[in-house]
Coordinates of C-alpha atoms (C1' of nucleotides) in Angstrom, one line a residue:
Chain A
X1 CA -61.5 77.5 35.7
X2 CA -61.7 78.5 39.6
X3 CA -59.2 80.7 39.0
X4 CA -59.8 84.0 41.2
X5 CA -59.6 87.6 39.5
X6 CA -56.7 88.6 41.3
X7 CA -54.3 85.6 39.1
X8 CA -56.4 85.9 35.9
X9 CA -55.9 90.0 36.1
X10 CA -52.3 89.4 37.2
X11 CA -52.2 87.1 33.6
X12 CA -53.1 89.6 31.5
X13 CA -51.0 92.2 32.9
X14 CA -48.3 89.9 32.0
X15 CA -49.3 88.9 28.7
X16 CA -49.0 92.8 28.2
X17 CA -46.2 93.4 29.5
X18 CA -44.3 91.0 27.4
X19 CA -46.3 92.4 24.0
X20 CA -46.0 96.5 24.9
X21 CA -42.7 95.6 25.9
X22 CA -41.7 93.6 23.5
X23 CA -43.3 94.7 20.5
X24 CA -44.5 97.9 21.3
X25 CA -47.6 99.4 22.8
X26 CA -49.7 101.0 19.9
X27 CA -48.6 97.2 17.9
X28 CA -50.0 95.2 20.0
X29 CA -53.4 94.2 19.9
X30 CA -55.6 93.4 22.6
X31 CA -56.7 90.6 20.5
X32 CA -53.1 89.3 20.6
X33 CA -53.1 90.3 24.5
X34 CA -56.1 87.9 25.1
X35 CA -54.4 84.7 22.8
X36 CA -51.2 85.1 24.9
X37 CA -52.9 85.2 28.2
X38 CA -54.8 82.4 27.0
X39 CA -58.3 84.5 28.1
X40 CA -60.9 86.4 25.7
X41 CA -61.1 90.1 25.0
X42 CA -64.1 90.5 26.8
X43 CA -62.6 89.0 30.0
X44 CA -59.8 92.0 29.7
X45 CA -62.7 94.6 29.1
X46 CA -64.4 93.2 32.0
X47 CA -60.5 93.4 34.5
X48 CA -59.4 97.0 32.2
X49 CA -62.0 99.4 31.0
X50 CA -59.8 100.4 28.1
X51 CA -56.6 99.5 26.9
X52 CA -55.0 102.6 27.8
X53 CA -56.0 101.8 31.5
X54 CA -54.4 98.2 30.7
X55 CA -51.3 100.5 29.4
X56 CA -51.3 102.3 33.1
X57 CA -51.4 98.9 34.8
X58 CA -48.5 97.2 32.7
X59 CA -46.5 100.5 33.8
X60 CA -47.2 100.3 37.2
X61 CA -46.6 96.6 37.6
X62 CA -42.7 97.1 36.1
X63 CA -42.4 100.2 38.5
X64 CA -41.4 97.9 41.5
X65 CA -39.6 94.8 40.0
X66 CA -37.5 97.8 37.7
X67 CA -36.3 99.6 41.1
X68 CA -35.6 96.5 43.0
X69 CA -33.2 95.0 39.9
X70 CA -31.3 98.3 40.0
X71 CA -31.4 99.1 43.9
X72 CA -29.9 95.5 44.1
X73 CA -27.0 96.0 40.5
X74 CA -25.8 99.0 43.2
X75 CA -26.0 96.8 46.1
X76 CA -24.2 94.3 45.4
X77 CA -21.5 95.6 44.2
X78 CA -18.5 96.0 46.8
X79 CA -16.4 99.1 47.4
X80 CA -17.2 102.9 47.6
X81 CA -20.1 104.8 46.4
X82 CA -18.2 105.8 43.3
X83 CA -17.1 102.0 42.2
X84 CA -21.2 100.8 43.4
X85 CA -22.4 103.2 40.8
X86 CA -20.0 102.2 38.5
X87 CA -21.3 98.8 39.2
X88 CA -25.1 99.5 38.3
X89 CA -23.9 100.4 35.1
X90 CA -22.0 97.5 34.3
X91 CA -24.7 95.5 35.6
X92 CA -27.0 97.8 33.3
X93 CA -24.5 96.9 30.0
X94 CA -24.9 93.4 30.7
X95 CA -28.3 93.4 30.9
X96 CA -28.4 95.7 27.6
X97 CA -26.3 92.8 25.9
X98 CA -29.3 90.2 24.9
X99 CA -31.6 90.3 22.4
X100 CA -34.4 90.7 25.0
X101 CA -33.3 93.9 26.5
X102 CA -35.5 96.7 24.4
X103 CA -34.9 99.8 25.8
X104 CA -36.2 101.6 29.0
X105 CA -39.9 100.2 28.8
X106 CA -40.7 103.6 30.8
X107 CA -38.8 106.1 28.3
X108 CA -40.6 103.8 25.6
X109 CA -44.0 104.3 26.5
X110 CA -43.4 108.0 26.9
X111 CA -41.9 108.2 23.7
X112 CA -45.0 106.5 22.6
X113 CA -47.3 108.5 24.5
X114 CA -46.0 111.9 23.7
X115 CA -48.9 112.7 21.7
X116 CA -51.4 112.2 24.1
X117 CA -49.8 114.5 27.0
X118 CA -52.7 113.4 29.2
X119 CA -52.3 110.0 29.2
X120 CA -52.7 108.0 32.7
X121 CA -49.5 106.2 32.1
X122 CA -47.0 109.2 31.8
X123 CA -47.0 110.4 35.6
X124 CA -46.5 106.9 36.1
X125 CA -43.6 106.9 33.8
X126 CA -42.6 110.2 36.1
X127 CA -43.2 108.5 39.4
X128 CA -40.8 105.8 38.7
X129 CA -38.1 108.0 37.8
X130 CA -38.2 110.2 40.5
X131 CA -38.6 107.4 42.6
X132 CA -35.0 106.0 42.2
X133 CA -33.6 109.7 41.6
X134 CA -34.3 110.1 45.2
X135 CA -33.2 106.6 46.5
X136 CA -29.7 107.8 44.6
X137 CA -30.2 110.9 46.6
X138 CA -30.5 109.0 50.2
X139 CA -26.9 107.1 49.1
X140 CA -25.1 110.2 48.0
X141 CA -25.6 112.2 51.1
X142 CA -25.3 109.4 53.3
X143 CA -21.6 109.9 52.0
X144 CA -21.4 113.4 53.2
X145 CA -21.0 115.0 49.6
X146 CA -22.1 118.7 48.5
X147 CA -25.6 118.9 46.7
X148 CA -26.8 115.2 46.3
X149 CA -29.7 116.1 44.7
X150 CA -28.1 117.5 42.0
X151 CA -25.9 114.7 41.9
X152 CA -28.2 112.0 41.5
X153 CA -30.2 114.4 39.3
X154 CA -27.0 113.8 36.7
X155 CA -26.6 109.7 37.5
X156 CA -30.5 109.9 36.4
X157 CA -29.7 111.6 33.0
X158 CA -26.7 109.3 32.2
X159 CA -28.6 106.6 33.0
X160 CA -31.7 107.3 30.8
X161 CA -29.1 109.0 27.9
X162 CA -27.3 104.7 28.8
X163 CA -30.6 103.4 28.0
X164 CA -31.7 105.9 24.9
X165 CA -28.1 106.0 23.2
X166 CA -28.1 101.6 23.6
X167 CA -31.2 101.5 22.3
X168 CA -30.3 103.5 19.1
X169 CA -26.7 102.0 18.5
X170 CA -27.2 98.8 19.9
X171 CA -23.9 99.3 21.7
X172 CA -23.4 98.4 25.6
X173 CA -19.9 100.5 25.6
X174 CA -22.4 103.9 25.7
X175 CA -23.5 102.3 29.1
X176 CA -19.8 102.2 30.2
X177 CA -18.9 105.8 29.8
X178 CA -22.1 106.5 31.0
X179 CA -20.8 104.8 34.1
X180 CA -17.0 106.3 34.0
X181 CA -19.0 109.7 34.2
X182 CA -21.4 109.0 37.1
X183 CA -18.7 107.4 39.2
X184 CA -16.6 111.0 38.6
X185 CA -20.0 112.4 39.7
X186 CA -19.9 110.7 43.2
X187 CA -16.1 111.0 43.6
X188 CA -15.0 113.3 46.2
X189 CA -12.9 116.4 45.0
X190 CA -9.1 116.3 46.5
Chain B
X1 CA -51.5 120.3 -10.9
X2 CA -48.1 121.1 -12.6
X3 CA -46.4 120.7 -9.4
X4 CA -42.9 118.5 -10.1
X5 CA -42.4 115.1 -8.2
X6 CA -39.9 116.6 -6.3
X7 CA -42.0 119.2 -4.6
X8 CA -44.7 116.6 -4.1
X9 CA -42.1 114.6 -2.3
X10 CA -41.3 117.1 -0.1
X11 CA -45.1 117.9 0.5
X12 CA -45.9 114.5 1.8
X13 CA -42.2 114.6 3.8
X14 CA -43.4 117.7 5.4
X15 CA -47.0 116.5 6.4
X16 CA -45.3 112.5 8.3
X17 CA -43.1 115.0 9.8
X18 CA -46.0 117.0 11.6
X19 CA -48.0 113.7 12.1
X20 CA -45.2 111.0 13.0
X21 CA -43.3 113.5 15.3
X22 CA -46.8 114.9 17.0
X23 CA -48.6 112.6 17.2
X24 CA -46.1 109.2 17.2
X25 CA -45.6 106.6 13.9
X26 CA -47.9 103.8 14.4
X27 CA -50.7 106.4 15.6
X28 CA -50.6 108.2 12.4
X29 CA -52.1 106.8 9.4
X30 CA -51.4 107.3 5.6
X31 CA -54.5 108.4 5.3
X32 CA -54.3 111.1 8.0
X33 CA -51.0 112.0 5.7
X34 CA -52.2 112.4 2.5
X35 CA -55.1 115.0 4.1
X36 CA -52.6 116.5 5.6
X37 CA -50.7 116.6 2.2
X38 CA -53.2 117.4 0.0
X39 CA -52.5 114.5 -1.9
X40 CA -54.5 110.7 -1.9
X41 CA -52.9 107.9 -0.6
X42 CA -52.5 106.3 -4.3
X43 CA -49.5 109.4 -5.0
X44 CA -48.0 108.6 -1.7
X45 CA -47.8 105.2 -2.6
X46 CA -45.9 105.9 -6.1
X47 CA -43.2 108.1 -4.0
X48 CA -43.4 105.8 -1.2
X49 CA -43.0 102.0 -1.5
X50 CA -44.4 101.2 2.3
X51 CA -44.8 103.2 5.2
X52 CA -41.6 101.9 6.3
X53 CA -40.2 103.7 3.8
X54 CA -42.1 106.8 4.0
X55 CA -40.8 106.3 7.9
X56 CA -37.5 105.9 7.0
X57 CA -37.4 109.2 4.9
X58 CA -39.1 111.3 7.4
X59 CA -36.2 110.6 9.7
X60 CA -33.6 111.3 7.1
X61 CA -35.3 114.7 6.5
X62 CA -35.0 115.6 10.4
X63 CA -31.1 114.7 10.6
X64 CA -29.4 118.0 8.5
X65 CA -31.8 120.5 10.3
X66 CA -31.3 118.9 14.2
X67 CA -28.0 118.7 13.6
X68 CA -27.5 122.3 12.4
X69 CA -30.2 123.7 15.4
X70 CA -28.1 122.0 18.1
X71 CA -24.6 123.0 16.0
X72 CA -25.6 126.5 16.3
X73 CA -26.7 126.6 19.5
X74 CA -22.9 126.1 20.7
X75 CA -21.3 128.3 18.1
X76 CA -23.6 130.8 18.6
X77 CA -22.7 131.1 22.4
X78 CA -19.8 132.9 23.1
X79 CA -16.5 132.0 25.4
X80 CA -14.6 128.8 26.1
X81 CA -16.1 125.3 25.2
X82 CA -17.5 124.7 28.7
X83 CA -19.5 127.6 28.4
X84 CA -20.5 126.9 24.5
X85 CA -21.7 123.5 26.0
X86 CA -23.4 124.8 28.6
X87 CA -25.5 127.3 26.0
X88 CA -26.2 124.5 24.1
X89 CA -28.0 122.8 26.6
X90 CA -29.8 126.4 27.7
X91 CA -31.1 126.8 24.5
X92 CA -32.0 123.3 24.4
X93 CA -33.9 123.9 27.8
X94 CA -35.7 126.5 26.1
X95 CA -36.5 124.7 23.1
X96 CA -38.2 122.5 25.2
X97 CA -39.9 124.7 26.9
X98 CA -42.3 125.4 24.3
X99 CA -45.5 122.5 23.7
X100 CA -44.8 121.6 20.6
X101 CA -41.7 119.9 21.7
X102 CA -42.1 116.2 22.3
X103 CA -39.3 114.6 22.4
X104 CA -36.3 113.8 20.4
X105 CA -37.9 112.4 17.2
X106 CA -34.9 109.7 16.8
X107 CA -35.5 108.1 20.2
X108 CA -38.8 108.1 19.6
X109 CA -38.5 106.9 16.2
X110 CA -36.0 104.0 17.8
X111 CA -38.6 103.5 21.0
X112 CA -41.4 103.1 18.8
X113 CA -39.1 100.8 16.4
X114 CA -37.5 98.3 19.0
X115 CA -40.2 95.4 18.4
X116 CA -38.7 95.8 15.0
X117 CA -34.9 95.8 14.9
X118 CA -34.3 95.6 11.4
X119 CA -36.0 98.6 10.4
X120 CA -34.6 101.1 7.8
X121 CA -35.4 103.9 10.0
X122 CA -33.0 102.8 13.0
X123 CA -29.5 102.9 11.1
X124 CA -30.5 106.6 10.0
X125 CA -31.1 107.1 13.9
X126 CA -27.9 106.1 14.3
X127 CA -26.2 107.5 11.9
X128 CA -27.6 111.2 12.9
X129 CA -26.1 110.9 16.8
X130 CA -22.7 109.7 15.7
X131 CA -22.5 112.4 13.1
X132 CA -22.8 115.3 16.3
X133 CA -20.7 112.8 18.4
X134 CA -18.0 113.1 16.1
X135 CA -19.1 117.0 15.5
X136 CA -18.4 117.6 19.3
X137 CA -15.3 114.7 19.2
X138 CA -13.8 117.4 17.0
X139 CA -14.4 120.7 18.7
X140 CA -13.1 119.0 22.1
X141 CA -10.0 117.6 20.7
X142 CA -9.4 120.7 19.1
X143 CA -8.9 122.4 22.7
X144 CA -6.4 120.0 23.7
X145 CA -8.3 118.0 26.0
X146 CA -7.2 113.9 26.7
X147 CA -9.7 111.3 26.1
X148 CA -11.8 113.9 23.3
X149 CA -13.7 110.7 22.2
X150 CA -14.8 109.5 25.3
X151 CA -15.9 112.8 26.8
X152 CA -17.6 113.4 23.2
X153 CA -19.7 110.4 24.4
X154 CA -20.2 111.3 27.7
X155 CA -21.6 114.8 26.3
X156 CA -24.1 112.8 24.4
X157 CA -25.4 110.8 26.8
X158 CA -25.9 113.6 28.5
X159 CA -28.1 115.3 25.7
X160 CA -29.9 112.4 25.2
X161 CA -30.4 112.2 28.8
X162 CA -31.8 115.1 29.0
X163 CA -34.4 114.5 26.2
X164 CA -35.1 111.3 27.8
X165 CA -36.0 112.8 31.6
X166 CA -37.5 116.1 30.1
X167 CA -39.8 113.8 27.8
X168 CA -41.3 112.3 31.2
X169 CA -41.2 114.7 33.4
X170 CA -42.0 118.0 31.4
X171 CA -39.8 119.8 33.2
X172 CA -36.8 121.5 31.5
X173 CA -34.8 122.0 34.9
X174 CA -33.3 118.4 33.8
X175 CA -31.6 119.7 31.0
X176 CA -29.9 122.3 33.0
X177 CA -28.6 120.1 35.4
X178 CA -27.5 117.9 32.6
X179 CA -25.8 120.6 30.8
X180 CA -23.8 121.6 33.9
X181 CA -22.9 117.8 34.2
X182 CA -21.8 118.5 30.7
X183 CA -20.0 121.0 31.0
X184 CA -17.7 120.1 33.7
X185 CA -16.7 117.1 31.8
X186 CA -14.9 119.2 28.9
X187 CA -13.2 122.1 31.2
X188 CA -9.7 121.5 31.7
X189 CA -8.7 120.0 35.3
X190 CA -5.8 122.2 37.2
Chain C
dG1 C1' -48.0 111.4 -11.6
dT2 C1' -52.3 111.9 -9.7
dC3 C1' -56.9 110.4 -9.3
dT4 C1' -61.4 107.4 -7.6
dA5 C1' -62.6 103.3 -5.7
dT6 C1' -62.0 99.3 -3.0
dA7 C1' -60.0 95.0 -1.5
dG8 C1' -58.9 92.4 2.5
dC9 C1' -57.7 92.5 7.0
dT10 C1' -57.3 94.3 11.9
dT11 C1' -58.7 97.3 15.3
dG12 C1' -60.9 98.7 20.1
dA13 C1' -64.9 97.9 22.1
dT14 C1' -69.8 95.8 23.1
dA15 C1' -74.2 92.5 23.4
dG16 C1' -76.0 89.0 25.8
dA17 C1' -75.8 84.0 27.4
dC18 C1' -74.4 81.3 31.4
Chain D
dG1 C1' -66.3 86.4 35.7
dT2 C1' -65.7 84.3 31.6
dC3 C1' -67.6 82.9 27.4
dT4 C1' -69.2 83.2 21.9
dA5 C1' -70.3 86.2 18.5
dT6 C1' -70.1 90.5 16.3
dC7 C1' -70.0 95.4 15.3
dA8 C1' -68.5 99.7 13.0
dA9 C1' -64.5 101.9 12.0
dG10 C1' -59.9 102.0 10.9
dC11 C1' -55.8 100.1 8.7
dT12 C1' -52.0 99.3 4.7
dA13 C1' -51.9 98.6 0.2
dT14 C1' -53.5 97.9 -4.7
dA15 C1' -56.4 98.0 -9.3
dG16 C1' -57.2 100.6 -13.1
dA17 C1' -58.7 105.2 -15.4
dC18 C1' -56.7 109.3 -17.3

DNA sequence: GTCTATAGCTTGATAGAC
DNA sequence: GTCTATCAAGCTATAGAC
């Protein structure tokens, strides 16, 4: 008890983060929300006044740590632009490669969402997205090459086909030639 | 009355088709299916052992027609293969361009499914984007080009890609630039 | 093979006490 | 702000008649 509404709505946004995400969002209960976050449902009614608005907050909440983990899988890795893209990818297969890793939790709930065009969560979904599409952007014409945002328009598309195509076959190596073909992407011409 | 199973079968196929695809799996009920099928739940039930496996065949029903839509959007474009690739993702672009589109029903199927990786449904996911990865393995190595397998790949991700980014964003424009991407990667290199 | 009817459980959301 | 208690509706699946 004594504990303030900011930490008790932060611990039901992640109780639902690790249900939507793990189980999916239309199979998971706000019953089993409220067990896992170890609070009732009417405490979530009284922090979320629906669950599609608690859908919206679990999407927002992954929007920053999501951006940071792959801002820092291009960082880190040493060399060129070319071999740092290359490197998010790989980063991206090894984190595809345990059991934990369930897809693209953003491409999920759209795919989840699709029927209800309206919902609060897809420009959410869209937000994020274009978010790092133009954070690629900023690193491929800091490197002087032709049409950038067309550029990091394509990384974007292999790296969602990376996460769609992984999530079908269970098969990391479809993140690898994603990454082959967005390094070629940021490789100067001769 | 009078109406053979087979027919029946294909009623019922028809009508989780136009509910699972529209409106997402675990948001459509069986009884919202049999309405739609003019038949009770008790005759699904007697074609159907579970939902599972009424999800399972709705998928295998999609794979021969999306295969042959996407097939003949290439052949049906005329000149070399870069530019038969290209046409497929323009009429893709336009296919999604209309609102019934909503998504690729195999990712979706596979998003919707991930809490649940030993579902039925997600080998015939599978199974239906390797069959047009080896479709387009076979109509880039037949041009000569090195590597035919991985580019095949690289093609895919690329489509799937594209489904994945016009899903969030509604905005066919990502399909073109991913069809460009696409293109470039199976033209010959002076 | 298709029907009517219903079991048995889970769902999202709410009432009212403290 | 969090609780206990509960609602009305929805869910998958089944029983048994014809």
């Amino acid at each position: 008890m004594a504990r303030d509404a900011r930490s008790t709505r932060e611990q039901i946004i992640q109780a639902a983060d690790a249900l939507f995400y793990g189980e999916g969002i239309r199979s998971s209960s706000m019953d089993a929300i409220a067990a896992k976050a170890s609070v009732t449902k009417r405490t979530i009614y009284y922090h979320f006044p629906s669950k599609d608005d608690l859908i919206a907050a679990y999407l927002a909440a992954r929007d920053e740590p999501t951006f940071a983990r792959q801002a820092a899988w291009l960082d880190e890795t040493k060399g060129d632009l070319p071999a740092q893209v290359l490197g998010l990818f790989e980063n991206l297969a090894r984190a595809m490669n345990t059991p934990r890793w369930k897809g693209c939790g953003f491409i999920r709930a759209a795919a989840e969402l699709a029927g209800t065009p309206a919902h609060p969560a897809r420009k959410i979904a869209s937000a994020h997205k274009k978010r790092f599409e133009a954070w690629l952007e900023d690193r491929i014409a800091a490197t002087g090459l032709s049409e950038p945002a067309l550029r990091a328009r394509q990384v974007m598309l292999l790296l969602d086909g990376a996460a769609a195509q992984v999530l079908i076959h269970r098969d990391p190596a479809y993140a690898l030639a994603a990454g082959q073909a967005a390094a070629a992407l940021v490789t100067k011409t001769a």
